[in-house]
Coordinates of C-alpha atoms and ligand atoms in Angstrom, one line a residue:
M633 CA 1.8 5.4 6.8
C634 CA 3.5 8.7 8.0
G635 CA 6.4 10.1 6.1
I636 CA 9.9 11.4 6.2
C637 CA 12.0 13.6 4.6
G638 CA 14.8 15.1 5.5
V639 CA 17.9 16.8 3.6
V640 CA 21.9 18.1 4.7
G641 CA 23.0 20.6 2.1
H642 CA 24.0 23.7 0.9
R643 CA 20.5 24.3 -0.9
P644 CA 17.4 26.1 1.4
A645 CA 16.7 23.3 3.2
T646 CA 12.6 24.1 3.5
P647 CA 11.6 24.1 -0.3
I648 CA 13.6 20.8 -0.5
V649 CA 12.2 19.2 2.2
F650 CA 8.3 20.7 1.5
E651 CA 8.5 19.2 -2.2
G652 CA 9.6 15.8 -0.7
L653 CA 6.6 15.6 2.2
R654 CA 4.3 16.7 -1.2
R655 CA 5.2 12.9 -3.0
L656 CA 5.1 11.6 0.6
E657 CA 1.9 13.3 1.5
Y658 CA -0.4 9.9 0.7
R659 CA 1.3 8.4 3.1
G660 CA -0.4 10.1 5.8
Y661 CA -2.7 13.9 5.8
D662 CA -3.8 14.0 9.3
S663 CA -1.0 16.7 9.8
A664 CA 2.7 18.2 9.0
G665 CA 5.1 19.9 9.9
I666 CA 9.1 20.7 9.2
A667 CA 11.9 21.6 11.3
T668 CA 15.6 23.3 10.2
L669 CA 18.7 24.6 11.9
D670 CA 18.5 28.7 11.2
E671 CA 21.8 29.3 12.3
G672 CA 22.1 26.8 14.6
R673 CA 19.0 27.0 16.5
I674 CA 16.3 25.1 16.0
E675 CA 13.3 25.9 14.3
R676 CA 9.8 24.3 13.6
R677 CA 6.1 24.7 11.9
R678 CA 3.8 22.4 12.0
A679 CA 0.0 22.4 11.2
A680 CA -2.8 20.3 11.3
G681 CA -4.5 18.8 8.4
K682 CA -2.9 18.8 4.9
L683 CA 0.3 20.1 3.4
D684 CA -1.5 23.2 2.1
N685 CA -2.3 24.6 5.4
L686 CA 1.4 23.9 6.3
A687 CA 2.3 26.0 3.0
A688 CA 0.0 28.4 4.0
V689 CA 2.1 28.9 7.5
L690 CA 5.3 28.8 5.5
E691 CA 4.2 32.0 3.8
T692 CA 3.3 34.1 6.8
Q693 CA 6.4 31.9 8.6
P694 CA 9.4 31.2 6.8
L695 CA 11.9 28.7 7.9
Y696 CA 15.4 28.8 6.3
G697 CA 18.5 27.0 7.0
T698 CA 20.5 24.3 4.7
T699 CA 19.8 21.2 7.4
G700 CA 16.1 20.5 7.5
I701 CA 13.5 17.2 8.6
G702 CA 10.1 17.1 7.6
H703 CA 7.5 14.8 8.6
T704 CA 3.4 14.0 7.1
R705 CA 1.6 12.8 10.1
W706 CA -1.0 9.3 10.0
A707 CA -2.3 9.4 13.8
T708 CA -1.8 6.3 16.0
H709 CA -1.3 8.1 19.8
G710 CA -2.6 11.6 20.0
A711 CA -4.8 13.1 18.2
P712 CA -4.0 15.4 14.7
T713 CA -3.8 18.6 16.0
E714 CA -0.9 21.2 15.3
N715 CA 0.8 20.2 18.8
N716 CA 0.7 16.8 18.3
A717 CA 2.4 17.1 14.6
H718 CA 5.4 16.5 14.3
P719 CA 8.9 17.3 14.0
H720 CA 9.1 17.1 17.9
G721 CA 11.5 18.6 19.9
T722 CA 13.5 20.6 22.2
S723 CA 15.9 23.6 22.1
R724 CA 18.7 21.1 21.5
V725 CA 17.1 18.6 19.0
A726 CA 14.1 18.2 16.5
I727 CA 12.8 14.8 15.8
V728 CA 9.8 13.1 12.9
H729 CA 9.0 9.8 13.4
N730 CA 7.0 6.6 11.6
G731 CA 6.1 4.4 13.8
I732 CA 5.2 3.1 17.3
I733 CA 6.9 3.4 20.3
E734 CA 5.6 0.1 22.4
N735 CA 7.4 0.9 25.8
F736 CA 6.8 5.4 25.0
E737 CA 4.7 5.0 28.4
T738 CA 7.8 3.3 30.2
L739 CA 10.0 6.2 29.0
R740 CA 8.4 8.7 29.5
T741 CA 7.7 8.1 33.1
E742 CA 11.2 7.8 33.4
L743 CA 12.3 10.7 31.8
E744 CA 9.5 12.9 34.0
A745 CA 10.9 11.8 37.2
E746 CA 14.2 13.3 35.4
G747 CA 12.6 16.6 34.7
Q748 CA 12.0 16.4 31.5
V749 CA 9.0 18.2 29.9
F750 CA 6.5 16.6 27.9
E751 CA 4.2 18.9 25.6
T752 CA 1.9 16.4 23.4
E753 CA 0.3 13.2 23.7
T754 CA 2.7 11.3 21.5
D755 CA 4.5 8.5 22.0
S756 CA 7.5 10.1 19.2
E757 CA 8.0 12.7 21.5
T758 CA 9.5 10.5 23.9
I759 CA 12.7 10.2 21.4
A760 CA 13.0 13.6 21.1
Q761 CA 12.6 14.1 24.9
M762 CA 15.5 11.3 25.5
V763 CA 18.2 12.7 23.1
D764 CA 17.8 15.9 24.8
Y765 CA 18.5 14.7 28.6
Y766 CA 21.2 12.7 27.1
L767 CA 22.9 16.1 25.5
A768 CA 22.1 17.8 28.6
A769 CA 23.8 15.7 30.8
G770 CA 27.0 16.5 27.8
Q771 CA 26.9 13.3 25.3
S772 CA 27.7 14.0 21.5
P773 CA 24.7 13.9 19.2
R774 CA 25.8 10.8 17.8
E775 CA 26.1 9.3 21.3
A776 CA 22.8 10.6 21.9
A777 CA 21.1 10.0 19.3
F778 CA 22.6 5.8 19.5
A779 CA 21.6 5.6 23.4
T780 CA 18.2 6.5 22.6
L781 CA 17.5 3.7 20.1
R782 CA 19.1 1.2 22.3
R783 CA 16.1 1.6 24.7
L784 CA 13.2 1.8 22.0
E785 CA 11.2 -0.9 21.6
G786 CA 7.9 -1.5 18.5
A787 CA 8.5 0.0 15.2
Y788 CA 10.6 3.2 13.7
A789 CA 11.7 5.3 11.0
V790 CA 13.4 8.1 12.7
A791 CA 15.4 11.3 11.2
M792 CA 17.1 14.1 13.7
I793 CA 18.8 17.2 13.7
F794 CA 20.9 19.1 16.5
A795 CA 20.9 22.7 17.4
G796 CA 24.2 24.1 17.3
H797 CA 25.1 20.8 14.7
E798 CA 24.7 22.6 10.9
G799 CA 25.1 19.4 8.6
L800 CA 24.2 16.5 10.7
M801 CA 21.8 14.2 10.5
I802 CA 21.0 11.0 12.1
G803 CA 18.9 8.6 10.4
A804 CA 17.3 5.1 12.2
R805 CA 15.1 2.1 11.3
H806 CA 13.3 -0.5 12.9
G807 CA 10.5 -2.1 11.3
A808 CA 9.5 1.0 8.9
P809 CA 11.6 2.0 6.0
L810 CA 13.8 4.3 5.3
A811 CA 16.1 5.5 2.7
V812 CA 19.2 7.6 1.9
G813 CA 19.6 9.4 -1.1
F814 CA 22.9 11.1 -2.0
G815 CA 23.4 14.6 -4.1
D816 CA 26.1 16.2 -5.2
G817 CA 27.5 18.0 -2.1
E818 CA 24.0 16.9 -0.2
M819 CA 22.4 14.5 1.2
F820 CA 18.6 13.0 1.8
L821 CA 16.5 11.2 3.8
G822 CA 12.9 9.7 3.0
S823 CA 10.6 6.7 3.7
D824 CA 11.0 6.0 0.4
S825 CA 12.8 6.7 -2.9
L826 CA 9.5 7.9 -4.1
A827 CA 10.1 11.5 -1.8
L828 CA 14.0 11.4 -3.0
A829 CA 12.9 10.9 -7.0
P830 CA 13.5 14.2 -8.0
L831 CA 16.6 15.0 -5.7
T832 CA 18.9 12.0 -6.9
R833 CA 18.5 8.3 -8.2
R834 CA 21.6 7.1 -6.1
I835 CA 19.4 5.5 -3.2
A836 CA 20.6 3.4 -0.2
Y837 CA 18.1 1.3 1.9
L838 CA 18.6 1.0 5.6
D839 CA 18.3 -2.7 7.0
D840 CA 16.8 -3.1 9.7
G841 CA 18.2 -2.2 13.1
D842 CA 20.2 0.0 11.3
C843 CA 21.4 3.7 12.2
V844 CA 22.7 6.6 9.7
V845 CA 24.8 9.5 9.9
I846 CA 24.9 11.8 7.3
T847 CA 26.3 15.1 6.7
P848 CA 26.3 17.0 3.2
E849 CA 29.5 14.7 1.8
K850 CA 28.7 11.4 3.2
A851 CA 26.8 8.7 5.1
E852 CA 28.4 5.7 7.6
F853 CA 25.7 3.4 8.4
F854 CA 25.7 1.2 11.5
D855 CA 24.1 -2.0 12.1
H856 CA 22.3 -2.8 14.8
T857 CA 25.4 -3.5 17.2
G858 CA 27.0 -0.1 16.6
E859 CA 29.4 -2.0 14.1
P860 CA 30.2 0.2 10.9
V861 CA 28.5 -1.5 7.8
E862 CA 28.4 -1.0 4.3
R863 CA 25.2 -0.6 2.2
K864 CA 24.9 -0.5 -1.4
I865 CA 23.8 2.7 -3.5
Q866 CA 21.0 1.0 -5.8
V867 CA 20.6 3.1 -8.9
T868 CA 16.4 3.7 -8.9
A869 CA 14.4 3.7 -12.3
L870 CA 11.7 6.6 -11.2
I871 CA 11.8 9.4 -12.8
A872 CA 10.3 12.4 -11.7
G873 CA 7.6 12.8 -13.7
A874 CA 6.6 9.3 -13.1
V875 CA 4.3 10.5 -10.1
G876 CA 2.0 13.7 -12.0
K877 CA -1.3 13.3 -12.8
D878 CA -1.1 13.4 -16.6
G879 CA -4.1 15.7 -16.7
Y880 CA -6.5 13.6 -14.9
R881 CA -8.7 15.3 -12.1
H882 CA -7.2 12.3 -9.5
Y883 CA -4.2 10.0 -9.5
M884 CA -6.9 7.3 -9.0
E885 CA -8.4 8.7 -12.0
K886 CA -5.2 8.2 -13.5
E887 CA -4.2 5.1 -12.5
L888 CA -7.6 3.6 -12.9
H889 CA -6.8 4.2 -16.8
E890 CA -3.4 3.1 -16.5
H891 CA -4.9 -0.5 -16.0
P892 CA -4.1 -1.5 -19.6
L893 CA -0.1 -0.1 -19.2
V894 CA 0.5 -2.6 -16.3
I895 CA -1.2 -5.3 -17.7
G896 CA 0.7 -5.0 -20.7
Q897 CA 3.9 -4.3 -18.8
T898 CA 3.7 -6.9 -16.4
L899 CA 2.8 -9.6 -19.0
Q900 CA 6.1 -8.2 -21.0
R901 CA 8.2 -9.6 -18.1
M902 CA 6.8 -12.9 -17.4
V903 CA 5.7 -14.0 -21.1
D904 CA 8.3 -15.2 -23.8
P905 CA 6.9 -13.0 -26.7
A906 CA 8.7 -15.6 -29.2
T907 CA 7.5 -18.6 -27.2
R908 CA 4.4 -17.4 -25.7
K909 CA 5.1 -18.9 -22.8
V910 CA 5.4 -18.3 -18.8
V911 CA 8.8 -17.5 -18.0
L912 CA 9.8 -17.8 -13.9
P913 CA 12.9 -16.7 -12.4
P914 CA 14.7 -19.3 -10.4
L915 CA 12.2 -20.9 -8.0
P916 CA 12.9 -21.5 -4.0
C917 CA 11.3 -24.6 -4.6
D918 CA 9.8 -27.4 -6.9
L919 CA 6.6 -26.5 -8.3
A920 CA 5.7 -30.0 -9.4
T921 CA 6.3 -31.4 -5.4
I922 CA 4.8 -28.2 -3.4
P923 CA 2.0 -29.9 -1.0
R924 CA -0.1 -27.0 -0.6
G925 CA 0.6 -23.1 -1.2
V926 CA -0.3 -20.3 2.2
I927 CA -1.3 -17.0 0.5
T928 CA -1.8 -14.0 2.7
A929 CA -1.7 -10.1 2.1
C930 CA -4.2 -7.3 3.7
G931 CA -6.8 -5.7 1.9
S932 CA -6.9 -5.3 -2.0
A933 CA -3.9 -7.2 -2.0
Y934 CA -5.6 -10.1 0.0
Y935 CA -8.7 -10.0 -2.8
A936 CA -5.6 -10.3 -5.3
G937 CA -4.6 -13.4 -3.5
M938 CA -8.5 -14.9 -3.3
I939 CA -8.8 -15.1 -7.0
G940 CA -5.3 -16.3 -7.0
R941 CA -6.4 -19.1 -4.6
Y942 CA -9.3 -20.4 -7.1
W943 CA -6.8 -20.2 -10.2
L944 CA -4.1 -22.3 -8.0
E945 CA -6.9 -24.9 -7.1
E946 CA -8.7 -25.0 -10.3
I947 CA -5.9 -24.9 -12.8
A948 CA -3.2 -26.0 -10.9
R949 CA -4.5 -28.0 -8.7
L950 CA -2.7 -27.3 -5.6
P951 CA -4.3 -26.7 -2.0
I952 CA -4.5 -23.2 -0.8
D953 CA -4.5 -21.7 2.8
I954 CA -5.3 -17.7 2.6
D955 CA -5.8 -15.4 5.2
V956 CA -5.8 -12.0 6.0
A957 CA -1.7 -11.3 7.0
S958 CA -2.9 -10.0 10.7
E959 CA -4.8 -12.9 11.4
L960 CA -2.3 -15.5 10.0
R961 CA 0.8 -13.7 12.0
Y962 CA -0.9 -14.9 14.9
R963 CA -3.3 -17.5 14.3
N964 CA -0.3 -19.9 14.9
P965 CA -1.5 -22.4 12.1
P966 CA 0.4 -26.2 11.7
L967 CA 1.5 -25.8 7.7
T968 CA 2.2 -28.4 5.9
P969 CA 6.4 -28.4 5.8
G970 CA 7.6 -27.9 2.1
S971 CA 4.8 -25.6 1.4
L972 CA 5.2 -22.2 -0.2
G973 CA 4.6 -18.9 1.2
M974 CA 3.5 -16.7 -1.5
L975 CA 3.1 -12.7 -0.1
I976 CA 1.2 -10.0 -2.2
S977 CA 1.5 -6.1 -1.5
Q978 CA 2.3 -3.2 -3.8
S979 CA 4.2 -1.2 -1.1
G980 CA 5.9 -3.9 0.3
E981 CA 6.2 -2.4 3.4
T982 CA 3.0 -3.3 5.1
A983 CA 3.6 -3.9 8.3
D984 CA 1.3 -7.0 8.6
T985 CA 2.5 -9.1 5.7
L986 CA 5.9 -8.1 6.5
A987 CA 5.4 -9.7 10.3
A988 CA 3.8 -13.1 8.1
L989 CA 6.8 -13.2 6.0
R990 CA 9.4 -13.1 8.9
A991 CA 6.9 -16.0 10.8
L992 CA 6.5 -18.4 7.9
K993 CA 10.2 -18.0 6.9
A994 CA 11.0 -18.9 10.9
I995 CA 9.2 -21.8 10.3
G996 CA 11.0 -23.0 7.2
L997 CA 8.9 -22.2 4.4
P998 CA 10.6 -20.4 1.3
V999 CA 8.0 -17.2 0.6
L1000 CA 7.5 -15.9 -2.5
S1001 CA 6.0 -12.3 -2.6
V1002 CA 4.5 -10.5 -5.5
L1003 CA 5.4 -7.3 -4.7
N1004 CA 5.2 -3.9 -6.7
A1005 CA 8.0 -2.0 -4.9
E1006 CA 11.1 -4.0 -5.8
H1007 CA 13.1 -2.4 -3.7
S1008 CA 11.0 -2.4 -0.6
T1009 CA 11.8 -4.5 3.1
M1010 CA 9.9 -7.4 2.0
A1011 CA 11.8 -7.9 -1.3
R1012 CA 14.8 -8.0 0.7
E1013 CA 13.4 -10.1 2.9
S1014 CA 11.5 -12.4 -0.2
D1015 CA 13.5 -15.8 -1.2
L1016 CA 11.2 -15.0 -4.8
V1017 CA 10.0 -12.1 -6.5
L1018 CA 7.7 -11.7 -9.0
G1019 CA 7.6 -7.9 -9.8
T1020 CA 4.7 -5.9 -10.5
V1021 CA 5.5 -3.4 -13.0
A1022 CA 2.4 -1.0 -11.4
G1023 CA 4.9 1.9 -11.1
P1024 CA 4.4 4.3 -8.4
E1025 CA 0.5 4.1 -7.3
I1026 CA -0.1 7.6 -5.7
S1027 CA -4.0 7.0 -4.7
V1028 CA -4.4 5.7 -1.2
A1029 CA -7.0 3.0 -2.5
S1030 CA -4.8 1.1 -4.8
T1031 CA -6.3 0.2 -8.2
K1032 CA -4.0 -0.2 -10.9
A1033 CA -1.5 -2.4 -8.5
F1034 CA -4.6 -4.8 -8.2
T1035 CA -4.7 -6.0 -11.8
A1036 CA -1.1 -6.3 -12.1
Q1037 CA -0.9 -8.5 -8.8
L1038 CA -3.4 -10.0 -10.7
T1039 CA -1.3 -10.7 -13.9
V1040 CA 1.3 -12.1 -12.2
L1041 CA -1.0 -14.9 -10.3
A1042 CA -2.4 -15.7 -13.5
C1043 CA 1.0 -16.3 -15.0
L1044 CA 2.5 -18.4 -12.2
T1045 CA -0.8 -20.0 -12.3
I1046 CA -0.1 -21.3 -15.7
A1047 CA 3.7 -21.8 -14.9
M1048 CA 2.3 -23.7 -12.1
G1049 CA 0.0 -25.9 -14.3
R1050 CA 2.6 -26.7 -16.7
A1051 CA 5.0 -28.1 -13.7
R1052 CA 2.7 -30.2 -11.7
G1053 CA 0.5 -30.9 -15.0
T1054 CA -2.2 -30.1 -14.8
L1055 CA -2.3 -27.9 -18.1
D1056 CA -0.5 -29.2 -21.6
E1057 CA 0.8 -27.2 -23.7
A1058 CA -2.3 -26.3 -26.1
G1059 CA -4.2 -25.4 -22.4
E1060 CA -0.8 -23.2 -21.6
D1061 CA -1.5 -21.7 -24.6
E1062 CA -5.2 -21.3 -24.2
L1063 CA -4.7 -19.3 -21.2
V1064 CA -1.6 -17.1 -22.6
T1065 CA -3.3 -16.3 -25.4
A1066 CA -6.6 -14.9 -23.2
L1067 CA -3.4 -12.5 -20.8
L1068 CA -2.4 -11.4 -24.0
D1069 CA -5.8 -10.1 -25.0
L1070 CA -6.1 -8.5 -21.7
P1071 CA -4.8 -5.1 -22.4
G1072 CA -7.0 -4.3 -25.0
K1073 CA -10.1 -5.6 -23.3
A1074 CA -8.9 -3.6 -20.3
A1075 CA -8.8 -0.3 -22.1
E1076 CA -12.2 -0.9 -23.8
V1077 CA -13.8 -0.9 -19.9
F1078 CA -13.5 2.7 -20.2
S1079 CA -16.3 2.8 -23.2
H1080 CA -18.4 2.2 -20.4
Q1081 CA -17.7 4.8 -18.5
A1082 CA -20.9 6.9 -19.0
D1083 CA -23.4 4.1 -18.0
I1084 CA -21.2 3.4 -15.6
R1085 CA -21.4 6.3 -13.8
K1086 CA -25.4 6.6 -14.3
M1087 CA -25.0 3.8 -12.0
A1088 CA -23.4 5.4 -9.7
G1089 CA -26.2 8.0 -9.1
I1090 CA -28.3 5.1 -7.8
V1091 CA -25.3 3.7 -5.4
A1092 CA -24.4 7.7 -4.0
E1093 CA -28.3 7.7 -2.8
A1094 CA -27.6 4.9 -0.8
R1095 CA -26.8 3.8 2.5
D1096 CA -25.5 0.8 2.5
V1097 CA -25.1 -1.2 -0.4
L1098 CA -24.8 -5.0 -1.0
Y1099 CA -22.2 -6.8 -3.5
L1100 CA -22.6 -10.1 -4.7
G1101 CA -20.8 -12.9 -6.6
R1102 CA -19.3 -16.5 -6.6
G1103 CA -16.3 -18.4 -7.4
S1104 CA -13.7 -15.8 -8.9
A1105 CA -16.5 -13.5 -8.7
Y1106 CA -16.8 -13.1 -5.5
P1107 CA -13.5 -11.4 -4.2
V1108 CA -13.7 -9.3 -7.3
A1109 CA -17.4 -8.3 -5.2
M1110 CA -15.0 -7.7 -1.8
E1111 CA -12.9 -5.4 -4.0
G1112 CA -15.7 -3.4 -5.3
A1113 CA -17.1 -3.5 -1.6
L1114 CA -13.8 -2.2 0.0
K1115 CA -13.2 0.6 -2.8
L1116 CA -16.6 2.1 -2.3
K1117 CA -16.0 2.1 1.3
E1118 CA -12.9 3.6 1.4
I1119 CA -13.0 6.7 -1.1
S1120 CA -16.8 7.3 -1.0
Y1121 CA -17.8 6.4 2.9
I1122 CA -20.9 4.4 1.9
H1123 CA -21.6 1.3 4.0
A1124 CA -20.7 -1.9 2.0
E1125 CA -20.7 -4.8 2.1
A1126 CA -19.5 -8.7 -0.1
Y1127 CA -21.3 -11.8 -0.2
A1128 CA -20.7 -14.6 -1.9
A1129 CA -23.9 -14.9 -3.7
G1130 CA -25.4 -18.3 -3.0
E1131 CA -24.7 -17.1 1.2
M1132 CA -27.4 -14.4 0.7
K1133 CA -30.1 -16.9 1.8
H1134 CA -28.3 -17.3 5.4
G1135 CA -28.8 -14.6 6.4
P1136 CA -28.4 -11.1 4.5
I1137 CA -31.4 -11.2 2.5
S1138 CA -33.1 -10.2 5.2
L1139 CA -31.6 -6.1 4.9
I1140 CA -33.4 -6.4 1.4
D1141 CA -35.6 -3.4 0.2
R1142 CA -35.4 -0.6 -2.1
T1143 CA -32.6 1.6 -0.3
V1144 CA -30.5 -1.5 -0.5
P1145 CA -28.5 -1.8 -4.0
I1146 CA -27.4 -4.7 -4.9
V1147 CA -24.1 -4.6 -7.5
A1148 CA -23.5 -7.6 -8.8
T1149 CA -20.1 -9.3 -10.4
I1150 CA -21.4 -11.6 -12.5
P1151 CA -19.7 -12.6 -15.8
S1152 CA -21.3 -15.3 -18.1
G1153 CA -19.5 -19.0 -17.4
P1154 CA -20.2 -21.7 -15.6
L1155 CA -21.8 -19.8 -12.5
F1156 CA -23.8 -17.9 -14.1
E1157 CA -27.0 -19.5 -13.7
K1158 CA -26.6 -20.1 -9.7
T1159 CA -25.6 -16.4 -9.3
L1160 CA -28.8 -15.6 -11.3
S1161 CA -31.5 -17.1 -9.5
N1162 CA -29.4 -15.8 -6.2
L1163 CA -30.2 -12.5 -8.1
Q1164 CA -33.8 -13.3 -8.6
E1165 CA -34.4 -14.4 -5.1
A1166 CA -32.7 -10.4 -4.3
K1167 CA -35.1 -8.7 -7.2
A1168 CA -37.9 -10.9 -5.6
R1169 CA -37.5 -9.0 -2.4
G1170 CA -37.6 -5.8 -4.4
G1171 CA -33.9 -5.3 -4.4
R1172 CA -32.7 -2.9 -6.8
L1173 CA -29.9 -5.1 -8.6
L1174 CA -27.2 -3.4 -10.7
A1175 CA -25.2 -5.7 -12.5
F1176 CA -21.3 -6.1 -14.3
T1177 CA -21.5 -8.7 -16.7
D1178 CA -20.5 -9.5 -20.1
E1179 CA -22.0 -9.3 -23.5
A1180 CA -23.0 -12.7 -23.7
G1181 CA -24.8 -12.2 -20.1
A1182 CA -26.4 -8.9 -20.7
E1183 CA -30.0 -10.1 -22.3
R1184 CA -31.0 -12.2 -19.4
L1185 CA -29.5 -9.4 -16.7
S1186 CA -31.2 -6.2 -18.7
A1187 CA -34.8 -8.3 -18.1
I1188 CA -34.1 -7.9 -14.0
A1189 CA -31.7 -5.1 -13.3
E1190 CA -31.9 -1.7 -13.4
H1191 CA -28.4 -1.4 -14.9
T1192 CA -26.8 -3.9 -16.5
I1193 CA -23.0 -3.2 -17.7
A1194 CA -21.8 -5.4 -20.6
L1195 CA -18.2 -5.6 -20.3
P1196 CA -16.4 -6.9 -22.9
E1197 CA -16.0 -10.3 -23.8
V1198 CA -13.1 -11.6 -22.3
H1199 CA -12.3 -15.7 -21.7
P1200 CA -13.7 -17.1 -18.1
F1201 CA -9.8 -17.5 -16.5
V1202 CA -9.5 -13.6 -17.1
T1203 CA -13.1 -12.4 -16.1
P1204 CA -11.9 -11.1 -12.8
V1205 CA -9.5 -8.6 -14.1
I1206 CA -12.0 -6.8 -16.3
Q1207 CA -15.0 -6.9 -13.4
T1208 CA -12.6 -5.7 -11.4
I1209 CA -12.0 -2.7 -13.7
G1210 CA -16.0 -2.4 -13.4
V1211 CA -16.7 -2.1 -10.1
Q1212 CA -13.5 0.5 -9.3
I1213 CA -15.1 2.8 -12.1
L1214 CA -17.9 2.9 -10.0
A1215 CA -16.9 3.4 -6.6
Y1216 CA -14.5 6.1 -8.5
E1217 CA -17.8 7.1 -9.8
T1218 CA -20.0 7.2 -6.9
A1219 CA -16.9 9.2 -4.6
L1220 CA -16.9 12.1 -7.3
L1221 CA -21.0 12.1 -6.7
K1222 CA -20.2 12.5 -3.3
G1223 CA -17.2 14.9 -3.5
T1224 CA -15.3 13.2 -1.3
D1225 CA -11.4 13.8 -0.9
V1226 CA -11.0 10.4 -3.7
D1227 CA -7.2 10.2 -3.5
Q1228 CA -6.9 11.0 0.3
P1229 CA -10.1 9.8 1.9
R1230 CA -10.2 10.0 5.5
N1231 CA -8.6 8.4 8.2
L1232 CA -6.5 6.2 5.4
A1233 CA -2.5 6.2 4.5
K1234 CA -1.4 4.2 2.1
S1235 CA 1.6 1.5 3.2
V1236 CA 1.0 1.0 6.3
T1237 CA 3.8 -0.2 8.5
V1238 CA 2.1 -0.5 11.9
E1239 CA 0.5 -3.8 12.9
Ligands
F6R2616 C1 -7.4 -0.8 -0.3 C2 -5.8 -0.5 -0.4 C3 -5.0 -1.6 0.6 C4 -3.8 -2.0 0.3 C5 -3.9 -2.8 1.7 C6 -2.4 -3.4 1.8 O1 -7.4 0.0 -1.4 O2 -4.9 0.3 -0.9 O3 -6.3 -2.3 1.6 O4 -4.3 -3.0 -0.5 O5 -3.4 -1.7 2.3 O6 -0.9 -3.0 0.9 P1 0.3 -3.2 0.2 O7 -0.6 -3.7 -0.9 O8 0.9 -2.0 0.3 O9 0.3 -4.1 1.3

């Protein structure tokens, strides 16, 4: 959500900042802009829409200077126009901001009364105008920046540069991430280590409330009280090449094809190859005795959590409360003392999930987080992190992170079952074997891509699509529906197959395709009956099943995909890959912007 990149150094700033923005564009693409200091003067170039529009502006109106900041925007306050694009500024200061300034109306009224003239509708411009006001009153950049930051309420990551102060940049974070990159005679600021990946691997993350004053030689950190503090420099494992498309048409296509790899990598981290046992790091609680678990997350990560609930309840007999983070946070549920909080997030920065983490910790629950970004805010604030080894996920729609999350949750379930005595050695071995078979089986799913494409031909013609599943196949249906909505803009709803007769069956006619996730197993017959009910009312059935279920389904479905046969425990992983490919193929037919669908952004750092 909004990307920030900045540099102070000795090389031309614009190409460095622009490349950083390219790597951050997945965070927002409503507009983009760069400001530099050209012989001490602030110069800005901005453009509505994607970065290519900014590139065109820079072609005809280049920006010079070795100190610069840039921004890709996901609009919150104010339309996504050039005028509302960041950097915001005056002749004295330019700023870029990610987050929401909640008290901006009060501050704006105050500043306007003092004679400051605003140019935009954004909350962010308030920061620039306030710094400008203090600078005009004779304060130094550091004083003006610190005085402004003390007045802001809400969430922000911000970077500022100041006219007449080459080689100076001030950054701050409160609720939105910001990282400092250490180079040789040059320093960088970025929303995440991905932005800085080709520039440096030496990164320090700001803590909440921190400010940083950066010059080409050093970074001075200050905590929320203004006291100087040290922030550890970490060496990131990211390499620049990890974020190319590798010949695929889209990041999403590349990331879909990485399912087998990330499942395998994640298993390598969690299963001891010698003993074939799941090995967890030291835990913040005793798995054998916890009374309940609380799972929370947003979007796709929440659906992964729902599958985790089926597993943990059935196999480890652990009662689970689950809710989306934005609801759990404000519902103030009476949680059982001693319960284990479990969070799931690819980015580790999602504001709703982070707020839920803090709420769980505030009532004294230990928090275990399943995270892909291991240097994220959630990673720092959790009691234990179980990492998904999915690598950078660039496509806004999540794919490979989801199956990596399922892999971790499956391993956690096995460890819990063992600790709680609900899974014996043979049972553990059976489930671990099922997991170890997964990478190969996941790769086999792609042999059905051409058939799934035919299915997509029907889906792409529809205005509405229903997804149905039972048991752990129900959250898979939800994931399929979300992915279709996100990237093809077709309305899709997922229902627990047994619920259809309680209402949504009235929607069924020839124009509403029904995508069923129906693996063979104990729930097969009941789901099949629900599909028969839909068929009897003229519904067009499209089924994801497996080899064992294919014959029965072929008799009633217009298209049946017989996904590879796997242990019932892991069918949700295989089925997920199927429905994600369907969404991708449909989006291709619709000609939408697959990697950067409209109105969305990755890493949603506002509530
Ligand atoms: C869907 C999608 C979103 C994210 C959600 C949570 O394709 O990408 O629904 O799953 O915004 O994001 P993280 O996992 O970063 O907390």
